Coordinates of C-alpha atoms in Angstrom, one line a residue:
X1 CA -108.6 287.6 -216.4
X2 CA -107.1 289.0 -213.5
X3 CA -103.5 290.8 -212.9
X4 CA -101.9 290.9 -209.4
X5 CA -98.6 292.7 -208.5
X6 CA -97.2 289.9 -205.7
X7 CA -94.0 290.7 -203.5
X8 CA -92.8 288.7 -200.7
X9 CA -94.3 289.7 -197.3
X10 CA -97.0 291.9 -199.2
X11 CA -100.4 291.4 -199.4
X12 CA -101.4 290.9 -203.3
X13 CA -103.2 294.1 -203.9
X14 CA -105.8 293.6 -207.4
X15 CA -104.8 295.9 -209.9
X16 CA -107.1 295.2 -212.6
X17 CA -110.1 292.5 -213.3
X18 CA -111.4 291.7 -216.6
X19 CA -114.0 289.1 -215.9
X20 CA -115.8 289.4 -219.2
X21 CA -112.8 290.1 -221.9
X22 CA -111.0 287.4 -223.1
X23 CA -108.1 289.9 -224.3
X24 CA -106.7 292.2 -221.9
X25 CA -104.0 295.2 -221.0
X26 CA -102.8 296.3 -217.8
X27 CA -102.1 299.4 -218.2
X28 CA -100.5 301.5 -215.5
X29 CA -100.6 305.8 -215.5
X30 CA -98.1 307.9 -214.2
X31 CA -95.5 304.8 -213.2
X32 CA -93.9 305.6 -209.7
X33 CA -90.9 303.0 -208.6
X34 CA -93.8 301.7 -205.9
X35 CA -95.4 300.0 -209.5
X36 CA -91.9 297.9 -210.1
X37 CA -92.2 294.5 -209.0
X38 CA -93.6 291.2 -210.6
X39 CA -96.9 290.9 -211.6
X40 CA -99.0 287.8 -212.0
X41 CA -101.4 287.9 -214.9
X42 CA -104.3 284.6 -214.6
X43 CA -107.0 283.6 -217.1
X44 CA -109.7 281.7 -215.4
X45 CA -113.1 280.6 -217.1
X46 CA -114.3 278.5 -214.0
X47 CA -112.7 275.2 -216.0
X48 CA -109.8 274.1 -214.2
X49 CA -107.3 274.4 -214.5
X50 CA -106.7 278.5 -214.9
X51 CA -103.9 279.4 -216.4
X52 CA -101.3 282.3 -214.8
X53 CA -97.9 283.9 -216.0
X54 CA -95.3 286.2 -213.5
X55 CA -94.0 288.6 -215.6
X56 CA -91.5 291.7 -213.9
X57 CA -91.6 295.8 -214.6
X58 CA -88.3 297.0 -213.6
X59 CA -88.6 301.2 -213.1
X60 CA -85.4 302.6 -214.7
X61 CA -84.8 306.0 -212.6
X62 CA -83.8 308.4 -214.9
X63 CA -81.6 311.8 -213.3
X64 CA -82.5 315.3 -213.4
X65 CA -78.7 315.8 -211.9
X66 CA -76.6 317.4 -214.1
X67 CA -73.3 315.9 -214.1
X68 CA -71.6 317.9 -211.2
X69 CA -67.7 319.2 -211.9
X70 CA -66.1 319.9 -208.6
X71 CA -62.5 322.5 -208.0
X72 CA -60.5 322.8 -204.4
X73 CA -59.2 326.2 -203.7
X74 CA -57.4 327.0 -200.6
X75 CA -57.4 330.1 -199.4
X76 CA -59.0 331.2 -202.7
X77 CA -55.6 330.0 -205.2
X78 CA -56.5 326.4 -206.8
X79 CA -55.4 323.4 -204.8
X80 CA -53.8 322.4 -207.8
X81 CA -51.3 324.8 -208.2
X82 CA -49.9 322.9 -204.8
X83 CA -50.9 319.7 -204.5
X84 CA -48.3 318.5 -202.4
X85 CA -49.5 316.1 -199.6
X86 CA -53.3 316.3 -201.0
X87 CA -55.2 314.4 -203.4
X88 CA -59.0 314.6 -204.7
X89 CA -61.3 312.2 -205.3
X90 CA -64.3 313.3 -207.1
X91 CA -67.9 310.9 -207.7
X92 CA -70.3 311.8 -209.8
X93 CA -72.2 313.6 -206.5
X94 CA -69.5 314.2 -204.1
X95 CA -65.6 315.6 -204.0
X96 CA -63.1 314.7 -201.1
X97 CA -60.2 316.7 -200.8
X98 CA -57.5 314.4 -198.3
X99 CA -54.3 314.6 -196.6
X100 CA -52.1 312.2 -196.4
X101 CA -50.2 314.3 -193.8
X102 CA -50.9 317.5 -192.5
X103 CA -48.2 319.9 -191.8
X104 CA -48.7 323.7 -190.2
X105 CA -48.4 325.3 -193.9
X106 CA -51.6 323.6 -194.9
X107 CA -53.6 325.8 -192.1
X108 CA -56.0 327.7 -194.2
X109 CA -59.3 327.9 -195.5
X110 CA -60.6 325.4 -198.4
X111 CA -63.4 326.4 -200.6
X112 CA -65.3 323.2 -202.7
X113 CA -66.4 324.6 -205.4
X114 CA -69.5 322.5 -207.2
X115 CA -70.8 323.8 -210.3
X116 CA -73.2 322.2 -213.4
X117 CA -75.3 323.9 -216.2
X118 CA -77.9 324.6 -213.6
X119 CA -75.2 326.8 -211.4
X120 CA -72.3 326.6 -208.7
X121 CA -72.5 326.4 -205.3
X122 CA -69.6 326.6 -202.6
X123 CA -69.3 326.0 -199.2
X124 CA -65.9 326.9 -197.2
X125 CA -64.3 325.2 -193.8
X126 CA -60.9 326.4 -191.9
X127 CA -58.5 323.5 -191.2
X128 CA -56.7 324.3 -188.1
X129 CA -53.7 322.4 -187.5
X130 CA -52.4 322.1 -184.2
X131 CA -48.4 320.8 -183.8
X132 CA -45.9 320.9 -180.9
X133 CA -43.3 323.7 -180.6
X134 CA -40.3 323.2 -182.5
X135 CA -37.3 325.3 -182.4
X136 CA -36.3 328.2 -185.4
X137 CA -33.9 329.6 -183.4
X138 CA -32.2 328.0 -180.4
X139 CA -30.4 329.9 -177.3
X140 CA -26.8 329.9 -177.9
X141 CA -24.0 329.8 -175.0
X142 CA -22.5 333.6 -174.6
X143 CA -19.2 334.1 -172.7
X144 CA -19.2 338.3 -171.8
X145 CA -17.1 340.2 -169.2
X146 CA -18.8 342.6 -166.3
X147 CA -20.5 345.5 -167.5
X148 CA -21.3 344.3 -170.4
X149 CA -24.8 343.5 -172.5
X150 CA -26.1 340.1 -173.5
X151 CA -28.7 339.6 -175.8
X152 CA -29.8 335.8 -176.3
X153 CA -32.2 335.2 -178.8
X154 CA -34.7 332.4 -179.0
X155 CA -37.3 331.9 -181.5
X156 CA -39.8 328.7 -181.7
X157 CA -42.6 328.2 -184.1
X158 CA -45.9 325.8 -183.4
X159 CA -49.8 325.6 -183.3
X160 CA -50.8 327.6 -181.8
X161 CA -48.2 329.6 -181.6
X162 CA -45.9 328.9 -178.3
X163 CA -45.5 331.3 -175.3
X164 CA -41.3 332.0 -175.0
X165 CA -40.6 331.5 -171.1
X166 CA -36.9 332.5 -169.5
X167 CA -35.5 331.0 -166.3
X168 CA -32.1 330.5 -164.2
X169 CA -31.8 327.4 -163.4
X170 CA -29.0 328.5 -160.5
X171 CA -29.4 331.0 -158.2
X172 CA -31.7 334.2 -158.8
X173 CA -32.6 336.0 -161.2
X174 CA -32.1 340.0 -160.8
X175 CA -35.0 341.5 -162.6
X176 CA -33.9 344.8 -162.5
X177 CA -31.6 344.5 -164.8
X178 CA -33.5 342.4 -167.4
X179 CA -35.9 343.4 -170.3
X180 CA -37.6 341.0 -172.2
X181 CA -37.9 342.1 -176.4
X182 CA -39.9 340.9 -178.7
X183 CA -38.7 340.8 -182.4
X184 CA -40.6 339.7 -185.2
X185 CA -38.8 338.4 -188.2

């Protein structure tokens, strides 16, 4: 009797031969998923005709994984608490934290935080979001008389964070008599 492991496009490699047992077991030690496959077992006493049988092993891979529970943090407070314009999606290996649209208050740095009975892990990326100026405070129009001050305050906001340029459009500019001041509010 002999047993032979056949695969398509693979040579038959002999596992076992039993030429002088008329009862036999294939018996396989320390099963790796190379042993799956289907086997052939074929009884032959030089009579014809022999006799054969396929039979299959499947190799159920069993996981040493832990089932994995994943959080979000940005900027170390729970994404949770704001979920806004993000949602999760978690696998039983993997977390993906998305956006459906970014805006500049979701700058920051996010934190996945992977943990099981065996431990927790984190790893940490900035999202930098980069968006065109946009006005907080336009120039308004002043009307003054000779002698007087002007002040003309502009403010913009953006990613990063715009430059605040003054020009005349008519004539010159006198410089001595300008000062540029920065607030911050």
């Amino acid at each position: 009797m002999s047993n032979y492991k056949t695969e398509v496009g693979v040579t038959r490699s002999k596992h076992l031969n039993d030429t002088n047992v008329e009862n036999s077991v294939l018996k396989i030690s320390s099963v790796t998923s190379d042993d799956a496959g289907i086997y052939e077992c074929v009884a032959d006493n030089g009579i014809p005709p022999s006799i054969k049988v396929n039979f299959t092993i499947v190799i159920r891979a069993t996981s040493l994984v832990k089932p994995i529970k994943f959080q979000w943090h940005k900027n170390g407070h729970s994404v949770m608490d704001n979920p806004k314009n993000s949602r999760i999606e978690d696998g039983t290996s993997h977390s993906v934290l998305m956006f459906d649209s970014v805006e500049l208050s979701d700058f920051g740095n996010y934190t996945c935080i992977a943990q099981n009975t065996d431990g927790t892990d984190t790893y940490t990326a900035e999202l930098s979001v980069k968006a065109p100026p946009k006005w907080v405070e336009e120039p308004e129009s002043v009307v003054t008389k000779v002698g007087g001050s002007v002040y003309v305050k502009c403010r913009a906001t953006g990613s990063p964070m715009p430059k605040i340029m003054w020009n005349k459009l008519e004539g010159k500019i006198r410089f001595n008599n300008i000062t540029l001041l920065k607030c911050f509010y």
